[in-house]
PDB file of C-alpha atoms in Angstrom:
ATOM      1  CA  UNK F   1      70.503 178.409 196.874  1.00  0.00           C
ATOM      2  CA  UNK F   2      67.334 176.419 197.411  1.00  0.00           C
ATOM      3  CA  UNK F   3      64.203 178.499 197.825  1.00  0.00           C
ATOM      4  CA  UNK F   4      63.405 176.480 200.941  1.00  0.00           C
ATOM      5  CA  UNK F   5      66.560 177.633 202.708  1.00  0.00           C
ATOM      6  CA  UNK F   6      65.943 180.530 205.132  1.00  0.00           C
ATOM      7  CA  UNK F   7      67.888 183.719 204.492  1.00  0.00           C
ATOM      8  CA  UNK F   8      70.547 183.902 207.186  1.00  0.00           C
ATOM      9  CA  UNK F   9      72.835 186.760 208.189  1.00  0.00           C
ATOM     10  CA  UNK F  10      75.253 186.608 211.093  1.00  0.00           C
ATOM     11  CA  UNK F  11      74.420 189.507 213.382  1.00  0.00           C
ATOM     12  CA  UNK F  12      76.871 188.925 216.214  1.00  0.00           C
ATOM     13  CA  UNK F  13      79.586 186.397 216.871  1.00  0.00           C
ATOM     14  CA  UNK F  14      81.889 186.755 219.860  1.00  0.00           C
ATOM     15  CA  UNK F  15      83.776 184.580 222.279  1.00  0.00           C
ATOM     16  CA  UNK F  16      84.416 185.516 225.874  1.00  0.00           C
ATOM     17  CA  UNK F  17      82.794 185.708 229.287  1.00  0.00           C
ATOM     18  CA  UNK F  18      79.021 185.152 228.998  1.00  0.00           C
ATOM     19  CA  UNK F  19      78.364 187.340 232.052  1.00  0.00           C
ATOM     20  CA  UNK F  20      79.712 190.266 230.038  1.00  0.00           C
ATOM     21  CA  UNK F  21      78.498 189.317 226.556  1.00  0.00           C
ATOM     22  CA  UNK F  22      74.991 187.968 227.211  1.00  0.00           C
ATOM     23  CA  UNK F  23      73.449 191.320 228.274  1.00  0.00           C
ATOM     24  CA  UNK F  24      75.130 192.931 225.245  1.00  0.00           C
ATOM     25  CA  UNK F  25      73.740 190.312 222.867  1.00  0.00           C
ATOM     26  CA  UNK F  26      70.262 190.414 224.359  1.00  0.00           C
ATOM     27  CA  UNK F  27      70.243 194.211 224.109  1.00  0.00           C
ATOM     28  CA  UNK F  28      71.143 194.038 220.403  1.00  0.00           C
ATOM     29  CA  UNK F  29      68.404 191.473 219.782  1.00  0.00           C
ATOM     30  CA  UNK F  30      65.757 193.187 221.914  1.00  0.00           C
ATOM     31  CA  UNK F  31      66.243 196.803 220.882  1.00  0.00           C
ATOM     32  CA  UNK F  32      66.878 195.810 217.260  1.00  0.00           C
ATOM     33  CA  UNK F  33      63.664 193.744 217.238  1.00  0.00           C
ATOM     34  CA  UNK F  34      65.605 190.896 215.656  1.00  0.00           C
ATOM     35  CA  UNK F  35      64.114 187.602 214.578  1.00  0.00           C
ATOM     36  CA  UNK F  36      66.404 184.597 214.601  1.00  0.00           C
ATOM     37  CA  UNK F  37      68.372 182.237 216.803  1.00  0.00           C
ATOM     38  CA  UNK F  38      70.806 182.973 219.624  1.00  0.00           C
ATOM     39  CA  UNK F  39      73.298 180.179 220.354  1.00  0.00           C
ATOM     40  CA  UNK F  40      75.545 180.056 223.421  1.00  0.00           C
ATOM     41  CA  UNK F  41      77.997 177.151 223.277  1.00  0.00           C
ATOM     42  CA  UNK F  42      80.784 175.896 225.522  1.00  0.00           C
ATOM     43  CA  UNK F  43      83.140 173.523 223.764  1.00  0.00           C
ATOM     44  CA  UNK F  44      81.591 170.919 221.498  1.00  0.00           C
ATOM     45  CA  UNK F  45      79.144 169.379 223.964  1.00  0.00           C
ATOM     46  CA  UNK F  46      77.242 171.956 226.027  1.00  0.00           C
ATOM     47  CA  UNK F  47      75.065 174.630 224.551  1.00  0.00           C
ATOM     48  CA  UNK F  48      71.804 176.556 224.864  1.00  0.00           C
ATOM     49  CA  UNK F  49      69.725 178.173 222.140  1.00  0.00           C
ATOM     50  CA  UNK F  50      66.955 180.740 222.159  1.00  0.00           C
ATOM     51  CA  UNK F  51      64.381 181.646 219.533  1.00  0.00           C
ATOM     52  CA  UNK F  52      63.658 185.370 219.140  1.00  0.00           C
ATOM     53  CA  UNK F  53      60.714 186.903 217.275  1.00  0.00           C
ATOM     54  CA  UNK F  54      60.832 190.681 216.779  1.00  0.00           C
ATOM     55  CA  UNK F  55      63.254 190.961 219.679  1.00  0.00           C
ATOM     56  CA  UNK F  56      61.232 188.908 222.160  1.00  0.00           C
ATOM     57  CA  UNK F  57      62.552 185.555 223.360  1.00  0.00           C
ATOM     58  CA  UNK F  58      59.765 183.033 222.850  1.00  0.00           C
ATOM     59  CA  UNK F  59      61.451 179.708 223.593  1.00  0.00           C
ATOM     60  CA  UNK F  60      64.715 178.095 224.624  1.00  0.00           C
ATOM     61  CA  UNK F  61      66.397 174.720 224.619  1.00  0.00           C
ATOM     62  CA  UNK F  62      69.502 173.089 226.039  1.00  0.00           C
ATOM     63  CA  UNK F  63      71.742 170.199 225.031  1.00  0.00           C
ATOM     64  CA  UNK F  64      71.867 169.234 228.704  1.00  0.00           C
ATOM     65  CA  UNK F  65      69.004 166.988 229.829  1.00  0.00           C
ATOM     66  CA  UNK F  66      68.663 169.041 233.005  1.00  0.00           C
ATOM     67  CA  UNK F  67      67.998 172.053 230.835  1.00  0.00           C
ATOM     68  CA  UNK F  68      64.956 170.570 229.121  1.00  0.00           C
ATOM     69  CA  UNK F  69      61.506 171.854 229.998  1.00  0.00           C
ATOM     70  CA  UNK F  70      60.139 168.532 231.254  1.00  0.00           C
ATOM     71  CA  UNK F  71      63.111 167.888 233.528  1.00  0.00           C
ATOM     72  CA  UNK F  72      62.848 171.452 234.812  1.00  0.00           C
ATOM     73  CA  UNK F  73      59.176 170.928 235.684  1.00  0.00           C
ATOM     74  CA  UNK F  74      59.988 167.690 237.537  1.00  0.00           C
ATOM     75  CA  UNK F  75      62.697 169.421 239.584  1.00  0.00           C
ATOM     76  CA  UNK F  76      60.240 172.172 240.546  1.00  0.00           C
ATOM     77  CA  UNK F  77      57.595 169.658 241.583  1.00  0.00           C
ATOM     78  CA  UNK F  78      55.119 170.747 238.904  1.00  0.00           C
ATOM     79  CA  UNK F  79      54.807 167.204 237.534  1.00  0.00           C
ATOM     80  CA  UNK F  80      56.111 163.821 238.632  1.00  0.00           C
ATOM     81  CA  UNK F  81      58.791 161.803 236.874  1.00  0.00           C
ATOM     82  CA  UNK F  82      56.160 159.191 236.019  1.00  0.00           C
ATOM     83  CA  UNK F  83      53.911 161.889 234.490  1.00  0.00           C
ATOM     84  CA  UNK F  84      56.784 163.136 232.359  1.00  0.00           C
ATOM     85  CA  UNK F  85      57.616 159.648 231.110  1.00  0.00           C
ATOM     86  CA  UNK F  86      53.958 159.065 230.188  1.00  0.00           C
ATOM     87  CA  UNK F  87      53.832 162.354 228.274  1.00  0.00           C
ATOM     88  CA  UNK F  88      57.174 161.725 226.541  1.00  0.00           C
ATOM     89  CA  UNK F  89      55.933 158.366 225.303  1.00  0.00           C
ATOM     90  CA  UNK F  90      53.182 160.207 223.383  1.00  0.00           C
ATOM     91  CA  UNK F  91      55.619 162.901 222.243  1.00  0.00           C
ATOM     92  CA  UNK F  92      58.040 160.342 220.810  1.00  0.00           C
ATOM     93  CA  UNK F  93      55.361 158.158 219.283  1.00  0.00           C
ATOM     94  CA  UNK F  94      53.558 160.957 217.429  1.00  0.00           C
ATOM     95  CA  UNK F  95      56.309 163.552 217.011  1.00  0.00           C
ATOM     96  CA  UNK F  96      54.453 166.175 219.025  1.00  0.00           C
ATOM     97  CA  UNK F  97      55.435 168.969 221.413  1.00  0.00           C
ATOM     98  CA  UNK F  98      55.599 168.308 225.135  1.00  0.00           C
ATOM     99  CA  UNK F  99      53.551 171.273 226.373  1.00  0.00           C
ATOM    100  CA  UNK F 100      50.259 170.497 224.573  1.00  0.00           C
ATOM    101  CA  UNK F 101      50.555 166.828 225.538  1.00  0.00           C
ATOM    102  CA  UNK F 102      50.873 167.792 229.205  1.00  0.00           C
ATOM    103  CA  UNK F 103      47.736 169.918 228.828  1.00  0.00           C
ATOM    104  CA  UNK F 104      45.764 167.138 227.150  1.00  0.00           C
ATOM    105  CA  UNK F 105      46.686 164.734 229.942  1.00  0.00           C
ATOM    106  CA  UNK F 106      45.454 167.334 232.483  1.00  0.00           C
ATOM    107  CA  UNK F 107      48.835 167.261 234.196  1.00  0.00           C
ATOM    108  CA  UNK F 108      49.160 171.070 234.141  1.00  0.00           C
ATOM    109  CA  UNK F 109      47.040 173.958 232.848  1.00  0.00           C
ATOM    110  CA  UNK F 110      48.079 176.677 230.377  1.00  0.00           C
ATOM    111  CA  UNK F 111      48.971 179.322 233.032  1.00  0.00           C
ATOM    112  CA  UNK F 112      51.061 176.713 234.811  1.00  0.00           C
ATOM    113  CA  UNK F 113      52.867 175.837 231.575  1.00  0.00           C
ATOM    114  CA  UNK F 114      53.538 179.495 230.776  1.00  0.00           C
ATOM    115  CA  UNK F 115      54.988 180.013 234.238  1.00  0.00           C
ATOM    116  CA  UNK F 116      57.098 176.880 233.852  1.00  0.00           C
ATOM    117  CA  UNK F 117      58.450 178.090 230.502  1.00  0.00           C
ATOM    118  CA  UNK F 118      59.394 181.487 231.951  1.00  0.00           C
ATOM    119  CA  UNK F 119      61.265 179.777 234.803  1.00  0.00           C
ATOM    120  CA  UNK F 120      62.879 177.371 232.339  1.00  0.00           C
ATOM    121  CA  UNK F 121      64.198 180.210 230.136  1.00  0.00           C
ATOM    122  CA  UNK F 122      65.589 181.994 233.193  1.00  0.00           C
ATOM    123  CA  UNK F 123      67.226 178.777 234.355  1.00  0.00           C
ATOM    124  CA  UNK F 124      69.106 178.093 231.141  1.00  0.00           C
ATOM    125  CA  UNK F 125      70.073 181.769 230.761  1.00  0.00           C
ATOM    126  CA  UNK F 126      71.603 181.723 234.252  1.00  0.00           C
ATOM    127  CA  UNK F 127      73.332 178.418 233.479  1.00  0.00           C
ATOM    128  CA  UNK F 128      75.071 180.022 230.485  1.00  0.00           C
ATOM    129  CA  UNK F 129      75.769 183.196 232.470  1.00  0.00           C
ATOM    130  CA  UNK F 130      77.913 181.254 234.956  1.00  0.00           C
ATOM    131  CA  UNK F 131      80.191 179.648 232.349  1.00  0.00           C
ATOM    132  CA  UNK F 132      83.765 180.945 232.371  1.00  0.00           C
ATOM    133  CA  UNK F 133      83.907 181.254 228.591  1.00  0.00           C
ATOM    134  CA  UNK F 134      81.600 180.567 225.673  1.00  0.00           C
ATOM    135  CA  UNK F 135      80.985 181.384 222.025  1.00  0.00           C
ATOM    136  CA  UNK F 136      77.901 183.505 221.370  1.00  0.00           C
ATOM    137  CA  UNK F 137      76.294 183.652 217.943  1.00  0.00           C
ATOM    138  CA  UNK F 138      73.104 185.324 216.793  1.00  0.00           C
ATOM    139  CA  UNK F 139      71.752 184.596 213.332  1.00  0.00           C
ATOM    140  CA  UNK F 140      69.160 186.808 211.720  1.00  0.00           C
ATOM    141  CA  UNK F 141      66.679 184.400 210.194  1.00  0.00           C
ATOM    142  CA  UNK F 142      63.183 184.417 208.838  1.00  0.00           C
ATOM    143  CA  UNK F 143      62.119 181.564 211.070  1.00  0.00           C
ATOM    144  CA  UNK F 144      59.267 179.295 210.081  1.00  0.00           C
ATOM    145  CA  UNK F 145      56.109 179.775 212.092  1.00  0.00           C
ATOM    146  CA  UNK F 146      56.004 177.771 215.298  1.00  0.00           C
ATOM    147  CA  UNK F 147      53.488 174.910 215.306  1.00  0.00           C
ATOM    148  CA  UNK F 148      49.997 176.083 216.265  1.00  0.00           C
ATOM    149  CA  UNK F 149      50.034 173.943 219.407  1.00  0.00           C
ATOM    150  CA  UNK F 150      53.476 175.136 220.505  1.00  0.00           C
ATOM    151  CA  UNK F 151      53.868 177.098 223.719  1.00  0.00           C
ATOM    152  CA  UNK F 152      55.718 180.395 223.631  1.00  0.00           C
ATOM    153  CA  UNK F 153      57.065 182.628 226.357  1.00  0.00           C
ATOM    154  CA  UNK F 154      54.650 185.136 227.823  1.00  0.00           C
ATOM    155  CA  UNK F 155      56.974 187.168 230.045  1.00  0.00           C
ATOM    156  CA  UNK F 156      58.825 190.202 228.718  1.00  0.00           C
ATOM    157  CA  UNK F 157      62.365 189.867 227.405  1.00  0.00           C
ATOM    158  CA  UNK F 158      63.077 193.161 229.188  1.00  0.00           C
ATOM    159  CA  UNK F 159      62.273 191.461 232.496  1.00  0.00           C
ATOM    160  CA  UNK F 160      64.549 188.565 231.571  1.00  0.00           C
ATOM    161  CA  UNK F 161      67.419 190.975 230.863  1.00  0.00           C
ATOM    162  CA  UNK F 162      66.935 192.828 234.159  1.00  0.00           C
ATOM    163  CA  UNK F 163      66.861 189.544 236.073  1.00  0.00           C
ATOM    164  CA  UNK F 164      69.919 188.252 234.223  1.00  0.00           C
ATOM    165  CA  UNK F 165      71.997 191.342 235.015  1.00  0.00           C
ATOM    166  CA  UNK F 166      71.067 191.068 238.706  1.00  0.00           C
ATOM    167  CA  UNK F 167      72.563 187.567 238.690  1.00  0.00           C
ATOM    168  CA  UNK F 168      75.971 188.460 237.178  1.00  0.00           C
ATOM    169  CA  UNK F 169      78.320 186.973 239.783  1.00  0.00           C
ATOM    170  CA  UNK F 170      81.181 189.499 239.678  1.00  0.00           C
ATOM    171  CA  UNK F 171      80.804 193.242 240.429  1.00  0.00           C
ATOM    172  CA  UNK F 172      83.914 193.830 238.291  1.00  0.00           C
ATOM    173  CA  UNK F 173      82.120 192.294 235.289  1.00  0.00           C
ATOM    174  CA  UNK F 174      79.195 194.667 235.862  1.00  0.00           C
ATOM    175  CA  UNK F 175      81.554 197.661 235.931  1.00  0.00           C
ATOM    176  CA  UNK F 176      83.225 196.537 232.699  1.00  0.00           C
ATOM    177  CA  UNK F 177      79.807 196.379 231.092  1.00  0.00           C
ATOM    178  CA  UNK F 178      78.960 199.898 232.267  1.00  0.00           C
ATOM    179  CA  UNK F 179      81.945 201.549 230.634  1.00  0.00           C
ATOM    180  CA  UNK F 180      82.640 205.227 231.337  1.00  0.00           C
ATOM    181  CA  UNK F 181      80.484 206.410 234.246  1.00  0.00           C
ATOM    182  CA  UNK F 182      81.485 210.048 233.741  1.00  0.00           C
ATOM    183  CA  UNK F 183      78.927 210.360 230.961  1.00  0.00           C
ATOM    184  CA  UNK F 184      75.599 212.067 231.779  1.00  0.00           C
ATOM    185  CA  UNK F 185      72.676 209.690 232.145  1.00  0.00           C
ATOM    186  CA  UNK F 186      69.270 210.357 230.592  1.00  0.00           C
ATOM    187  CA  UNK F 187      65.994 208.438 230.482  1.00  0.00           C
ATOM    188  CA  UNK F 188      64.798 207.864 226.910  1.00  0.00           C
ATOM    189  CA  UNK F 189      61.609 209.619 225.796  1.00  0.00           C
ATOM    190  CA  UNK F 190      59.979 206.486 224.388  1.00  0.00           C
ATOM    191  CA  UNK F 191      61.295 203.352 226.133  1.00  0.00           C
ATOM    192  CA  UNK F 192      60.822 200.056 224.256  1.00  0.00           C
ATOM    193  CA  UNK F 193      58.366 198.773 226.876  1.00  0.00           C
ATOM    194  CA  UNK F 194      55.929 200.066 229.491  1.00  0.00           C
ATOM    195  CA  UNK F 195      58.109 200.615 232.534  1.00  0.00           C
ATOM    196  CA  UNK F 196      55.037 200.691 234.789  1.00  0.00           C
ATOM    197  CA  UNK F 197      54.169 197.121 233.767  1.00  0.00           C
ATOM    198  CA  UNK F 198      57.248 195.480 235.250  1.00  0.00           C
ATOM    199  CA  UNK F 199      58.501 195.267 238.820  1.00  0.00           C
ATOM    200  CA  UNK F 200      61.258 197.821 239.368  1.00  0.00           C
ATOM    201  CA  UNK F 201      63.702 197.613 242.255  1.00  0.00           C
ATOM    202  CA  UNK F 202      64.341 200.628 244.535  1.00  0.00           C
ATOM    203  CA  UNK F 203      67.643 201.123 242.682  1.00  0.00           C
ATOM    204  CA  UNK F 204      65.823 201.133 239.317  1.00  0.00           C
ATOM    205  CA  UNK F 205      63.388 203.763 240.558  1.00  0.00           C
ATOM    206  CA  UNK F 206      66.165 205.906 242.032  1.00  0.00           C
ATOM    207  CA  UNK F 207      68.152 205.963 238.784  1.00  0.00           C
ATOM    208  CA  UNK F 208      65.133 206.639 236.576  1.00  0.00           C
ATOM    209  CA  UNK F 209      64.043 209.562 238.766  1.00  0.00           C
ATOM    210  CA  UNK F 210      67.462 211.234 238.441  1.00  0.00           C
ATOM    211  CA  UNK F 211      68.446 210.389 234.855  1.00  0.00           C
ATOM    212  CA  UNK F 212      67.705 213.841 233.395  1.00  0.00           C
ATOM    213  CA  UNK F 213      70.871 214.313 231.328  1.00  0.00           C
ATOM    214  CA  UNK F 214      72.458 216.856 233.676  1.00  0.00           C
ATOM    215  CA  UNK F 215      74.522 214.602 235.934  1.00  0.00           C
ATOM    216  CA  UNK F 216      77.118 211.912 235.258  1.00  0.00           C
ATOM    217  CA  UNK F 217      76.135 208.378 236.163  1.00  0.00           C
ATOM    218  CA  UNK F 218      78.928 208.185 238.744  1.00  0.00           C
ATOM    219  CA  UNK F 219      77.628 211.295 240.539  1.00  0.00           C
ATOM    220  CA  UNK F 220      74.104 209.869 240.688  1.00  0.00           C
ATOM    221  CA  UNK F 221      75.394 206.604 242.142  1.00  0.00           C
ATOM    222  CA  UNK F 222      77.625 208.288 244.714  1.00  0.00           C
ATOM    223  CA  UNK F 223      74.789 210.510 245.971  1.00  0.00           C
ATOM    224  CA  UNK F 224      72.516 207.565 246.766  1.00  0.00           C
ATOM    225  CA  UNK F 225      72.167 205.925 250.203  1.00  0.00           C
ATOM    226  CA  UNK F 226      71.755 202.601 248.379  1.00  0.00           C
ATOM    227  CA  UNK F 227      74.821 200.327 247.944  1.00  0.00           C
ATOM    228  CA  UNK F 228      76.893 201.281 244.900  1.00  0.00           C
ATOM    229  CA  UNK F 229      77.073 197.664 243.694  1.00  0.00           C
ATOM    230  CA  UNK F 230      73.283 197.431 243.695  1.00  0.00           C
ATOM    231  CA  UNK F 231      72.974 200.659 241.717  1.00  0.00           C
ATOM    232  CA  UNK F 232      75.613 199.558 239.203  1.00  0.00           C
ATOM    233  CA  UNK F 233      73.715 196.343 238.490  1.00  0.00           C
ATOM    234  CA  UNK F 234      70.501 198.299 238.129  1.00  0.00           C
ATOM    235  CA  UNK F 235      72.145 200.759 235.748  1.00  0.00           C
ATOM    236  CA  UNK F 236      73.506 197.992 233.527  1.00  0.00           C
ATOM    237  CA  UNK F 237      70.044 196.423 233.387  1.00  0.00           C
ATOM    238  CA  UNK F 238      68.372 199.722 232.471  1.00  0.00           C
ATOM    239  CA  UNK F 239      71.007 200.411 229.804  1.00  0.00           C
ATOM    240  CA  UNK F 240      70.596 196.885 228.409  1.00  0.00           C
ATOM    241  CA  UNK F 241      66.826 197.315 228.086  1.00  0.00           C
ATOM    242  CA  UNK F 242      67.048 200.743 226.476  1.00  0.00           C
ATOM    243  CA  UNK F 243      65.268 202.588 229.278  1.00  0.00           C
ATOM    244  CA  UNK F 244      68.213 204.944 229.889  1.00  0.00           C
ATOM    245  CA  UNK F 245      71.221 205.885 227.813  1.00  0.00           C
ATOM    246  CA  UNK F 246      74.465 207.812 228.121  1.00  0.00           C
ATOM    247  CA  UNK F 247      75.023 211.219 226.603  1.00  0.00           C
ATOM    248  CA  UNK F 248      78.441 212.163 225.246  1.00  0.00           C
ATOM    249  CA  UNK F 249      80.930 212.805 228.035  1.00  0.00           C
ATOM    250  CA  UNK F 250      82.346 216.272 228.532  1.00  0.00           C
ATOM    251  CA  UNK F 251      85.878 216.788 227.110  1.00  0.00           C
ATOM    252  CA  UNK F 252      87.408 216.912 230.592  1.00  0.00           C
ATOM    253  CA  UNK F 253      85.705 213.650 231.517  1.00  0.00           C
ATOM    254  CA  UNK F 254      86.982 211.960 228.354  1.00  0.00           C
ATOM    255  CA  UNK F 255      90.521 213.044 229.147  1.00  0.00           C
TER     256      UNK F 255
END
């Protein structure tokens, strides 16, 4: 093997419904602090890819032109089509990245670019989430350092996961992801991120306040005045970000 070839190990490779598999994959990458590439492909044409560094998604790309950052910014009115074409001319001529070129042309500032990238990542994640079936592959890789002028994602991957779970179209898919609700629910002692630094929904707060390991998840959900579907989505998001976890179910519950 050439010394220039990155060491690669397949971490996960599954085919199925992205709405069910994407939260699972992102949880494995995030909580495992994995560095590598996540590919979500549909057939031989469409696909999206995400770069992860120590479990945090830092960038994403799509084979679909509408999934590219520049096109996304045009659709959101952040830049004009003419501005994008002017920037792409420089990108193609000098082999540079789009984001720093947009900054140099004073078309958008750094905070605006960071916000655009966060929206772009969400957009292509949701696009993949809505596919009926796809192949998901994560490769552990020692990725080369991103170019110094490259723009990376500034929002938390935990927030991306929570937002993604809220957008799963089918309540039945959410319930399949939750598994056995008869298991007691407990908040972890040291969550992987500062919970007070992200925006929690009322359902998130309700579950966290009652996840003390003494009550099954189903009992907590049934006792709430909030809609059960809303609580189930919240629970799957909290499980997928490692904020809460299940304890072993009692023997009677397992039976």
